[in-house]
Short mmCIF file of C-alpha atoms in Angstrom, two decimals:
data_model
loop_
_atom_site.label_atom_id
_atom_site.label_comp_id
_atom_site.label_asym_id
_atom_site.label_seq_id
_atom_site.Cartn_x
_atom_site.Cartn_y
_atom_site.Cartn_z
CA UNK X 975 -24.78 3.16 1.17
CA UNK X 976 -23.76 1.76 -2.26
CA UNK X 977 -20.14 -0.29 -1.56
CA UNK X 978 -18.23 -1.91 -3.99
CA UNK X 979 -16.08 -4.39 -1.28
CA UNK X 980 -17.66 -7.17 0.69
CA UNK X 981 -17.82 -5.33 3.60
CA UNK X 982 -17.64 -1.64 4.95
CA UNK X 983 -14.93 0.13 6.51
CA UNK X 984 -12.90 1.45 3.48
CA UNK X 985 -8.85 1.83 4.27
CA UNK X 986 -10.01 1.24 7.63
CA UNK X 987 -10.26 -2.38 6.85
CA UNK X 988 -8.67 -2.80 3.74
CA UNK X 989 -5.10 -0.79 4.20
CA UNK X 990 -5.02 -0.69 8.26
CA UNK X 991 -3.46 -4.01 9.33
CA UNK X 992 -5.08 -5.84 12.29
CA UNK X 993 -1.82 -5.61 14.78
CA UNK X 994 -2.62 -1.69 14.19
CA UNK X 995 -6.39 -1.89 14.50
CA UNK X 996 -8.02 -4.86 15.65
CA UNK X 997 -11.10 -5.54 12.53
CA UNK X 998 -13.78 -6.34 15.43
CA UNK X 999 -13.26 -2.38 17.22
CA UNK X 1000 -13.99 -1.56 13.58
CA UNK X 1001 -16.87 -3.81 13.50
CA UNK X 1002 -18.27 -2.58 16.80
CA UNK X 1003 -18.38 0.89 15.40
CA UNK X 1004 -20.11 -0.02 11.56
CA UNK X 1005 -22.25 -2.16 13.72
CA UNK X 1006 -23.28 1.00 15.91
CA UNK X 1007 -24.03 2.77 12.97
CA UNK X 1008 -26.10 0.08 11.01
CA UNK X 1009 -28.56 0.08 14.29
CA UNK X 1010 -29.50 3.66 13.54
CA UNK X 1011 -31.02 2.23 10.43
CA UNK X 1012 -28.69 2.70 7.36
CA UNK X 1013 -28.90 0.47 4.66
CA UNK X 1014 -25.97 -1.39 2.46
CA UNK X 1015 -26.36 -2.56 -0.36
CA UNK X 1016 -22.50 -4.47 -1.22
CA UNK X 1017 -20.61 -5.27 -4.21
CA UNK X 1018 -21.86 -2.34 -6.33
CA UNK X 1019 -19.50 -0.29 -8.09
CA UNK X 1020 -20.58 3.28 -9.03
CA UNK X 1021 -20.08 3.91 -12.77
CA UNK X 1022 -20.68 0.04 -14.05
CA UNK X 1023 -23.02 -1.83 -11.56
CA UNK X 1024 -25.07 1.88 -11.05
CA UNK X 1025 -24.71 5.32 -12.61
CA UNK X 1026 -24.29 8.77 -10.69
CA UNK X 1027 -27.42 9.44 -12.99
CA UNK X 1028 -29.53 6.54 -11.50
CA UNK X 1029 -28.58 8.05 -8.26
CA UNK X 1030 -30.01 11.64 -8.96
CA UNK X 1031 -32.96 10.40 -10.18
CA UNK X 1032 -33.60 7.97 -6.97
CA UNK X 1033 -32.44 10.47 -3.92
CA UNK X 1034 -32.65 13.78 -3.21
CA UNK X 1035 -28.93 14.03 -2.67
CA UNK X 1036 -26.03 12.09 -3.59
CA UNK X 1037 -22.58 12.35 -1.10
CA UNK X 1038 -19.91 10.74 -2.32
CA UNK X 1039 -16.71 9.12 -0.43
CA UNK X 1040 -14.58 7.32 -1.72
CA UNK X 1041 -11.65 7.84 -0.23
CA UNK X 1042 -8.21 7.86 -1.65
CA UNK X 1043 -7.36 4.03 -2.36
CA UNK X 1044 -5.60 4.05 -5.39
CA UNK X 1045 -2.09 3.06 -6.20
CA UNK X 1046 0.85 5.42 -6.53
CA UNK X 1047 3.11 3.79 -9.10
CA UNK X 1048 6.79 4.36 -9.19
CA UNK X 1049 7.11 4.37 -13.04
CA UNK X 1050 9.95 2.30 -13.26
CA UNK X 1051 10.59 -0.65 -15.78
CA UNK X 1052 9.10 -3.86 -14.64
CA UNK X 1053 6.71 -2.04 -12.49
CA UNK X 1054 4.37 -0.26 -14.34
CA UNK X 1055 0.96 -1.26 -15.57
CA UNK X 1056 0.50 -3.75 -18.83
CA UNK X 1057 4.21 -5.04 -18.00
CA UNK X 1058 4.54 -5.62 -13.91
CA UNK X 1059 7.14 -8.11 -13.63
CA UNK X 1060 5.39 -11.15 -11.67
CA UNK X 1061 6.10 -10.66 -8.13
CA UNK X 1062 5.28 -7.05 -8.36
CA UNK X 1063 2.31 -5.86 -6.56
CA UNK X 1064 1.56 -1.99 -5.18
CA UNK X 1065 1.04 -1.78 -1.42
CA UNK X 1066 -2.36 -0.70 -1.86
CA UNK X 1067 -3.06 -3.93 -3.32
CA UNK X 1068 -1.17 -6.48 -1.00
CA UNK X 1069 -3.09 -4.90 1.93
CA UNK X 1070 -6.21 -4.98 0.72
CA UNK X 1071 -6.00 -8.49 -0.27
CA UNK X 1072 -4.62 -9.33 3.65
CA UNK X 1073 -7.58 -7.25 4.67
CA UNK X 1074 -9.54 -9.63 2.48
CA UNK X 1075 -8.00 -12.47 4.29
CA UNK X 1076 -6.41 -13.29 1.14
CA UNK X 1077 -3.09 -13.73 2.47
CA UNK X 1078 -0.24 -14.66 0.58
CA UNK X 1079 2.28 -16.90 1.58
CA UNK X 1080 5.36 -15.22 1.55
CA UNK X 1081 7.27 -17.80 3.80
CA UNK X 1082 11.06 -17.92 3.41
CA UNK X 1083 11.04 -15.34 0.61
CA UNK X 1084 12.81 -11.54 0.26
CA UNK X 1085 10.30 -8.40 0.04
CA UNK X 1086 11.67 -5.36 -0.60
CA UNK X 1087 9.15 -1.99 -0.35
CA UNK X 1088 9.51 1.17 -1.70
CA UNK X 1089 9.00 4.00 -0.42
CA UNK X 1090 9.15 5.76 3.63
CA UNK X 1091 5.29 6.36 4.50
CA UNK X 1092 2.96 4.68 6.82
CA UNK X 1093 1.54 2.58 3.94
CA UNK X 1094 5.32 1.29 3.76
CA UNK X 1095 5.66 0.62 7.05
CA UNK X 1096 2.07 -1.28 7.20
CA UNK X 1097 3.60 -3.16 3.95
CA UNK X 1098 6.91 -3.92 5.56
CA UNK X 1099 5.08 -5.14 8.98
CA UNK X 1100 2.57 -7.06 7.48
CA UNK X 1101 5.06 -9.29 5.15
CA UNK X 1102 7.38 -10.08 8.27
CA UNK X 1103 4.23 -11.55 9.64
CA UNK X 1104 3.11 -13.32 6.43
CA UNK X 1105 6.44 -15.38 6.84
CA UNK X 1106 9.03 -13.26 4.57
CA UNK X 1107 12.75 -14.37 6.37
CA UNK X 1108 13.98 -10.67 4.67
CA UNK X 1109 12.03 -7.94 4.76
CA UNK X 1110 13.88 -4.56 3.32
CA UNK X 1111 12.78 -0.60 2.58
CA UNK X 1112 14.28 1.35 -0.20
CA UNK X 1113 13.94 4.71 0.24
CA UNK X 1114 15.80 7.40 -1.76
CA UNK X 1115 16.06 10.04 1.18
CA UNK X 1116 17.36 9.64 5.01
CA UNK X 1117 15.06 7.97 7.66
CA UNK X 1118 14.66 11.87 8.75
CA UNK X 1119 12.82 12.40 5.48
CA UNK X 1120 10.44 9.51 6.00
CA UNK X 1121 6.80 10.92 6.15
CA UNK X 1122 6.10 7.70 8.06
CA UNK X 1123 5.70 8.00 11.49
CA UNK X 1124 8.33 8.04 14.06
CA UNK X 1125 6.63 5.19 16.30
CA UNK X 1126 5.83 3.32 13.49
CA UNK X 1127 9.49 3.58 11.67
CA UNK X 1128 11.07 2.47 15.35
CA UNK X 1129 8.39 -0.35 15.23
CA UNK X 1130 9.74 -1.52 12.02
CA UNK X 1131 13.45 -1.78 12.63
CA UNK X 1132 12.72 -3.59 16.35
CA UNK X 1133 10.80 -6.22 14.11
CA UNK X 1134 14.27 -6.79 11.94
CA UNK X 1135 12.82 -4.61 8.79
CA UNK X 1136 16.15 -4.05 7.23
CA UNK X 1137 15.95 0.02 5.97
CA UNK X 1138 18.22 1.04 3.34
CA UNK X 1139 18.43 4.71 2.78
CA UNK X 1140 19.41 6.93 0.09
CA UNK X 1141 18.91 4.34 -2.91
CA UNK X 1142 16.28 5.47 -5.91
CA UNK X 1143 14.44 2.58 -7.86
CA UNK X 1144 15.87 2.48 -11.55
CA UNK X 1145 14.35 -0.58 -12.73
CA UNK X 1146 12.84 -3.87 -11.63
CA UNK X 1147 15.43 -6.91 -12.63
CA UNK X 1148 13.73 -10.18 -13.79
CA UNK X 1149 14.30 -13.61 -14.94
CA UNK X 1150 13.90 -15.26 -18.48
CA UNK X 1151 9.96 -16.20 -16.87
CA UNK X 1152 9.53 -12.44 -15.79
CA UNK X 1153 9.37 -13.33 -12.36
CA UNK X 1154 11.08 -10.36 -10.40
CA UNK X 1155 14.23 -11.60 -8.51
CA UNK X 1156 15.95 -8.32 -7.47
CA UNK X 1157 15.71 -4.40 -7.99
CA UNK X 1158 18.59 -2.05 -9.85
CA UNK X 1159 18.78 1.33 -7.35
CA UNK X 1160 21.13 4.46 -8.02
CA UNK X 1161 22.88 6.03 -5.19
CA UNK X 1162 21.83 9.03 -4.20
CA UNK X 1163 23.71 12.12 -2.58
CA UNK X 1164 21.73 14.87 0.07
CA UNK X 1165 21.61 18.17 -1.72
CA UNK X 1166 19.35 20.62 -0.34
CA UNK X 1167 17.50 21.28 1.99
CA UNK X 1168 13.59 22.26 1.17
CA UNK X 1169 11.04 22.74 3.59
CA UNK X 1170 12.88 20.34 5.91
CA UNK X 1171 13.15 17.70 3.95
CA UNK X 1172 16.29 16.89 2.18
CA UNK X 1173 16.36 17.05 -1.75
CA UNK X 1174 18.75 14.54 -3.65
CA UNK X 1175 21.03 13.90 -6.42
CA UNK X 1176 22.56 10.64 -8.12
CA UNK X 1177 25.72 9.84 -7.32
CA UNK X 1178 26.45 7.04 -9.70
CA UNK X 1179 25.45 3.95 -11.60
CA UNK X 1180 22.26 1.45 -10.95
CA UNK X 1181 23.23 -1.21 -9.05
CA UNK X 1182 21.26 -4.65 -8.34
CA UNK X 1183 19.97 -4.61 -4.88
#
């Protein structure tokens, strides 16, 4: 096994917060699997540290899983990549560095998340216990269109996660040292109803949330 982190587990380690799934169950498992006899070889990167070619030539098959750990931007101003405002940082990222144990200290500041999936709701979760004294979701739908789960929406509010619904990301506001200090949302109006989720429609001006 070729991995490209210090050690295995994928999302499982790296995007699963502890509180959710304690890292030494997931060690007990990899471990379980190592004793059969598979060997790692870490920090290798398929594509620049070893080629797909090299691969072929060495084994007589090649499986490849990767996973899906890349980041979803929003594609709003301040956000995207070359010109993230400081202070910006996709969840993907911020819970792979607290997997990492490369927590940052977020003590006595505001976090806003965007966005109502499980990912969020790890986000949201994790920063409350990283120290942030305001920890807020913007989500452009209704908490009934949240793909998160129930259990783990419910889990957020009893923690004091502050959800605010129906409010679509415009732009990222920042100060004269492009340091993010708020986030401009447009209100946004239930239209219809597809698939059981509801669509939606602006209602107005951005506004600095």
């Amino acid at each position: 096994v070729f991995e490209m982190l210090p050690k295995l587990g994928g999302m499982l380690r790296y995007g699963i917060p502890n509180y959710r799934l304690p890292k030494d169950r997931l060690d007990d498992d990899i471990n379980a699997i190592l004793e059969t006899g598979v060997k790692i070889e870490y920090g290798k990167r398929i594509g620049t540290d070893i080629t797909i070619q090299e691969l072929r030539k060495e084994y007589d098959a090649v499986l490849i899983t990767i996973g899906a750990s890349t980041d979803k931007p929003v594609g709003i101003e301040g956000e995207s990549e070359g010109e993230s405002a400081e202070g910006v940082v996709s969840a993907v990222r911020f819970l792979r560095d607290v997997g990492k144990n490369l927590n940052p200290d977020l003590t006595g500041q505001e976090v806003a998340v965007i966005g109502g999936g499980n990912v969020s709701m790890d986000a949201v979760r994790t920063a409350r216990r990283l120290g942030a004294k305001k920890v807020s979701i913007l989500y452009r739908r209704r908490v009934a269109d949240m793909t998160a789960l129930p259990g783990e929406i419910e889990g957020a509010v009893a923690e004091g996660i502050e959800v605010k619904t129906l409010m679509a990301p415009a732009r990222i506001d920042v100060d004269e040292n492009n340091h993010v200090r708020g986030v401009y949302v447009t209100p946004q109006m239930i239209s219809k109803i597809k698939g059981g989720r509801a669509s939606v429609r602006t209602t107005g001006e951005p506004d600095i949330f």
